[in-house]
RNA sequence: UGGCCCGUCGUCUAAUGGCAGGACACCGGUCUUUGGAACCGGCGGUGGUGGUUCGAAUCCACCCGGGCCAACCA
């Protein structure tokens, strides 16, 4: 795409996000949205929002609104470029008539079953149905009557007339239109024929002037039809082209409308916007800031390899954003009463507590009341502390965040032995920020707290991942997705206590509850007086992780639990399993062997290449894969004479420039290759530069000597000349030279490469290496 | 089983045939009135075997592994 922009191939970049409005968008869609809108932004182009609503049976207005909401929430704007595929039905219809007129589409009156059956399988070609050879007139007539509503559902379809024997199943006369007397959510009953994806999508892109149509990997096979339709309808270059990227897979979650829906229906979650859902509505309700989703999309990137992303990455993105934007307040989830014995009932001090830690450059603070009765987190006290415990213990001290150091003098227990209350004394000289605040108490822990008399009671919903296996969709025989649900994905704490300041905060404020995580008020259940908080994400916790791995490893071993293996690694293990046993015989392609059996002459050449010419069986195999290829080799050999050299050129380099084409399409023949090889031998051109010459010949044709002259690639092997270039290069990379002399010999490639670049590939690399070695070895 | 796509640190992702780099995770340290954040350091990778080349993650071959395709869904 960068290349397209540089070449000026398109006037401007146009992308599109093309959802079907048949469900709620999820985090996977967010990746696509960020990609499409992000590219448009980056290249100064535009991105369309287009609803791909060609299937009247599944689509609803509710979903188009949900999708628009989600995109706006993510922070993107389609401006005036809002489109609906259903608005293009008339134009699509016209295109179909063009195809019919060209004899490239026909009305098939077979049943669905018959068509499927006649399509063949991946190993057997398809065969025509009885209607494939209808006349243009008959097809046109039938198609018009299909539109007019003369036929019931399924009576006819319009199919492209492509190639029933294509190895690509999608090219075996795909269905373009089907009859559906269904009510469309936007077009009502205006149409009773509806186009299918492969037919419609490329046209939609083309109508809108899209330049880059980005879709997920599984549409790879569809690209062939995409191009076929556009070419045959008559769209000319520069037109839209399809490019594929990897869809987002997130471990421990499902990213699929099809799988998400049943969870909602069965009541395993509270709805499409349940905060545990991977829907954008769910993420949004949970409190995830949109900026974090965008950051996450950037972090995972795009590629063509199927990837499974660790949800820890999303969590990192969320924390990264919230750390900078969420004010700190204090809340106690599991309260334990602390009585400050050297304070009287009426003693209340308003302590100043900044909203931001020292490393977040923001201003602001609130008052937190401090009095005789406090509440601290139950787990911040331990009668029998583990090693390294830095919180309150009997007789020990701890600092109250923004307040004083207290000492635990007495532990009061109930009849059942449960700790009911801690009786402590505070040290008035240690108020946070005061002169004596740190005196002699380095290394002391700090805990959060609230004043019992002033704290507000709140419900806090602690969310965790919805599933407890990396790939929830992978279920054993007879199992169900539901079996993989994490039973602790939601823990509700009903009597948490929170400092009173939050009552007056703006709606939508995201907080950090110090030391416990990021939270915000649930936008549905937490409005008005109802204090209901959702945990957005925990804080990173290096302590409990350590404690857990230390304490419970034996337990998990005993219970037979196996550490979850990542999906990628599992597949790699499978790769390694079969031992690599190099077979004794030559490795030849079965396909080419077949061709040789069919053409005895090729078989004979194979034999001759190995026995007379002394080529390796592998090379001989490739060279005899077809008559054309073999002829090319022989023509080159006739010109040059050395079989090894020519074989290497043909096998490794000619095939490289060929791409998908055949040698017969090359604008030069074997003879020219032979000449080129001779020019390498006689020192006219370096082998390296000769590759560039070959590429040029493949692109423009021509005689090798002429191309060399035109490109100015005559070999430079003169030591003095090279020495000059070498010195220039070394002078430009002083620190690399030092590293090289320090032992990093892999840098030689860099130097050689730079010299080659400076001479545009004309230098003799062997000579360069020699000069370089001399220079770098000397004066060290 | 035919065709197509894809294999780079545990994970995600870079590297016109020329320095295998970044991020997350993990481990260690510094700092710290959040066991947070920040900072510093460490661990760790080109699926395999051959070939071409001065030089291969990149080009060629074979093998291994993964994915997609036989809806009148998208």
Coordinates of C-alpha atoms (C1' of nucleotides) in Angstrom, one line a residue, chain A residues 20 52 54-55 112 116 119 122-123 169 178 196-197 219-221 246 300 302 305 308 316 323 328 357 359 388 390-391 399 401 432-433 512 515 540 542-543 568 572 575 587 592 652 655 660 688 691 736 746 749 752 756-757 765 769, chain B residues 1-14 16-21 23-26 32-38 47-49 51-56 59-74:
Chain A
X20 CA -23.3 -7.1 8.0
X52 CA -23.3 -5.2 3.8
X54 CA -27.6 -8.3 1.2
X55 CA -29.3 -11.0 3.3
X112 CA -30.2 -26.4 -4.4
X116 CA -24.5 -28.7 -4.7
X119 CA -20.3 -28.9 -8.1
X122 CA -12.3 -30.8 -3.9
X123 CA -10.8 -33.8 -5.7
X169 CA -14.4 -24.5 -5.5
X178 CA -31.2 -16.2 -5.4
X196 CA -24.8 -13.1 -2.7
X197 CA -21.5 -12.0 -1.0
X219 CA -11.6 -14.8 2.1
X220 CA -8.4 -15.6 0.3
X221 CA -10.1 -18.0 -2.0
X246 CA -5.3 -12.1 10.0
X300 CA -1.3 -6.7 17.9
X302 CA -1.6 -7.2 11.2
X305 CA -0.3 -15.6 10.0
X308 CA -3.6 -16.1 19.1
X316 CA -1.7 -3.9 29.5
X323 CA -2.7 4.8 34.8
X328 CA -7.0 7.5 42.7
X357 CA 0.6 9.7 42.2
X359 CA 4.7 10.3 38.5
X388 CA 8.1 -11.0 52.9
X390 CA 4.8 -6.0 54.3
X391 CA 1.4 -5.2 55.8
X399 CA 1.3 3.3 57.1
X401 CA -2.2 5.8 52.7
X432 CA 1.8 12.1 55.3
X433 CA 3.8 14.9 54.0
X512 CA -8.2 3.5 40.4
X515 CA -4.0 -1.2 45.4
X540 CA -0.6 -5.7 38.0
X542 CA 3.8 -8.9 41.5
X543 CA 3.3 -10.0 45.0
X568 CA 0.7 -22.0 19.0
X572 CA 4.6 -26.7 17.2
X575 CA 5.5 -30.4 14.3
X587 CA 13.1 -36.0 -3.6
X592 CA 6.3 -33.7 -12.3
X652 CA 16.9 -20.8 -8.8
X655 CA 11.9 -19.5 -11.5
X660 CA 3.1 -17.7 -11.5
X688 CA 24.9 -10.4 -8.2
X691 CA 20.3 -11.1 -11.1
X736 CA 29.8 -0.2 13.4
X746 CA 28.3 -10.5 11.4
X749 CA 27.4 -8.3 5.6
X752 CA 29.5 -5.4 1.9
X756 CA 27.2 -2.9 -3.2
X757 CA 24.5 -0.4 -2.7
X765 CA 31.4 -8.8 -4.0
X769 CA 35.1 -8.6 0.8
Chain B
rU1 C1' -7.5 -36.5 -0.5
rG2 C1' -7.2 -31.3 -5.0
rG3 C1' -6.3 -26.1 -4.8
rC4 C1' -4.9 -21.8 -2.1
rC5 C1' -2.7 -19.2 2.2
rC6 C1' 0.8 -19.3 6.3
rG7 C1' 5.3 -21.0 9.6
rU8 C1' 10.6 -15.5 13.2
rC9 C1' 11.7 -15.4 21.1
rG10 C1' 6.4 -18.4 25.5
rU11 C1' 2.9 -14.6 22.8
rC12 C1' 2.2 -10.6 19.0
rU13 C1' 5.1 -8.3 15.3
rA14 C1' 9.5 -6.0 12.3
rU16 C1' 14.5 -3.4 -0.9
rG17 C1' 19.2 -10.8 -0.5
rG18 C1' 23.5 -7.4 3.9
rC19 C1' 23.5 -5.6 12.0
rA20 C1' 17.6 -10.9 13.4
rG21 C1' 14.9 -5.6 16.2
rA23 C1' 6.2 -4.9 22.3
rC24 C1' 3.6 -8.1 25.9
rA25 C1' 4.9 -11.9 29.4
rC26 C1' 8.7 -13.7 32.6
rU32 C1' 8.7 4.6 45.5
rU33 C1' 3.9 6.7 51.2
rU34 C1' -0.1 2.1 45.7
rG35 C1' 3.7 -5.1 46.4
rG36 C1' 1.0 0.3 41.1
rA37 C1' 3.8 3.4 37.7
rA38 C1' 8.6 4.7 35.9
rG47 C1' 9.8 -25.6 11.6
rG48 C1' 13.4 -29.4 9.2
rU49 C1' 16.9 -31.0 5.3
rG51 C1' 20.4 -26.1 -3.0
rU52 C1' 21.6 -21.1 -5.2
rU53 C1' 24.7 -16.8 -3.6
rC54 C1' 30.6 -13.4 -1.4
rG55 C1' 26.3 -13.3 1.9
rA56 C1' 19.6 -16.5 3.0
rC59 C1' 15.2 -17.0 -3.5
rC60 C1' 14.6 -22.6 -5.3
rA61 C1' 13.3 -27.8 -4.1
rC62 C1' 11.5 -31.5 -0.9
rC63 C1' 9.6 -32.7 3.9
rC64 C1' 6.9 -31.4 8.5
rG65 C1' 3.1 -28.5 10.8
rG66 C1' -1.2 -25.1 10.9
rG67 C1' -5.4 -22.7 8.4
rC68 C1' -9.2 -21.9 4.5
rC69 C1' -12.5 -23.8 0.5
rA70 C1' -17.4 -28.5 -1.6
rA71 C1' -24.3 -22.4 1.9
rC72 C1' -29.1 -20.2 -2.6
rC73 C1' -24.4 -17.1 4.8
rA74 C1' -20.9 -13.1 5.1

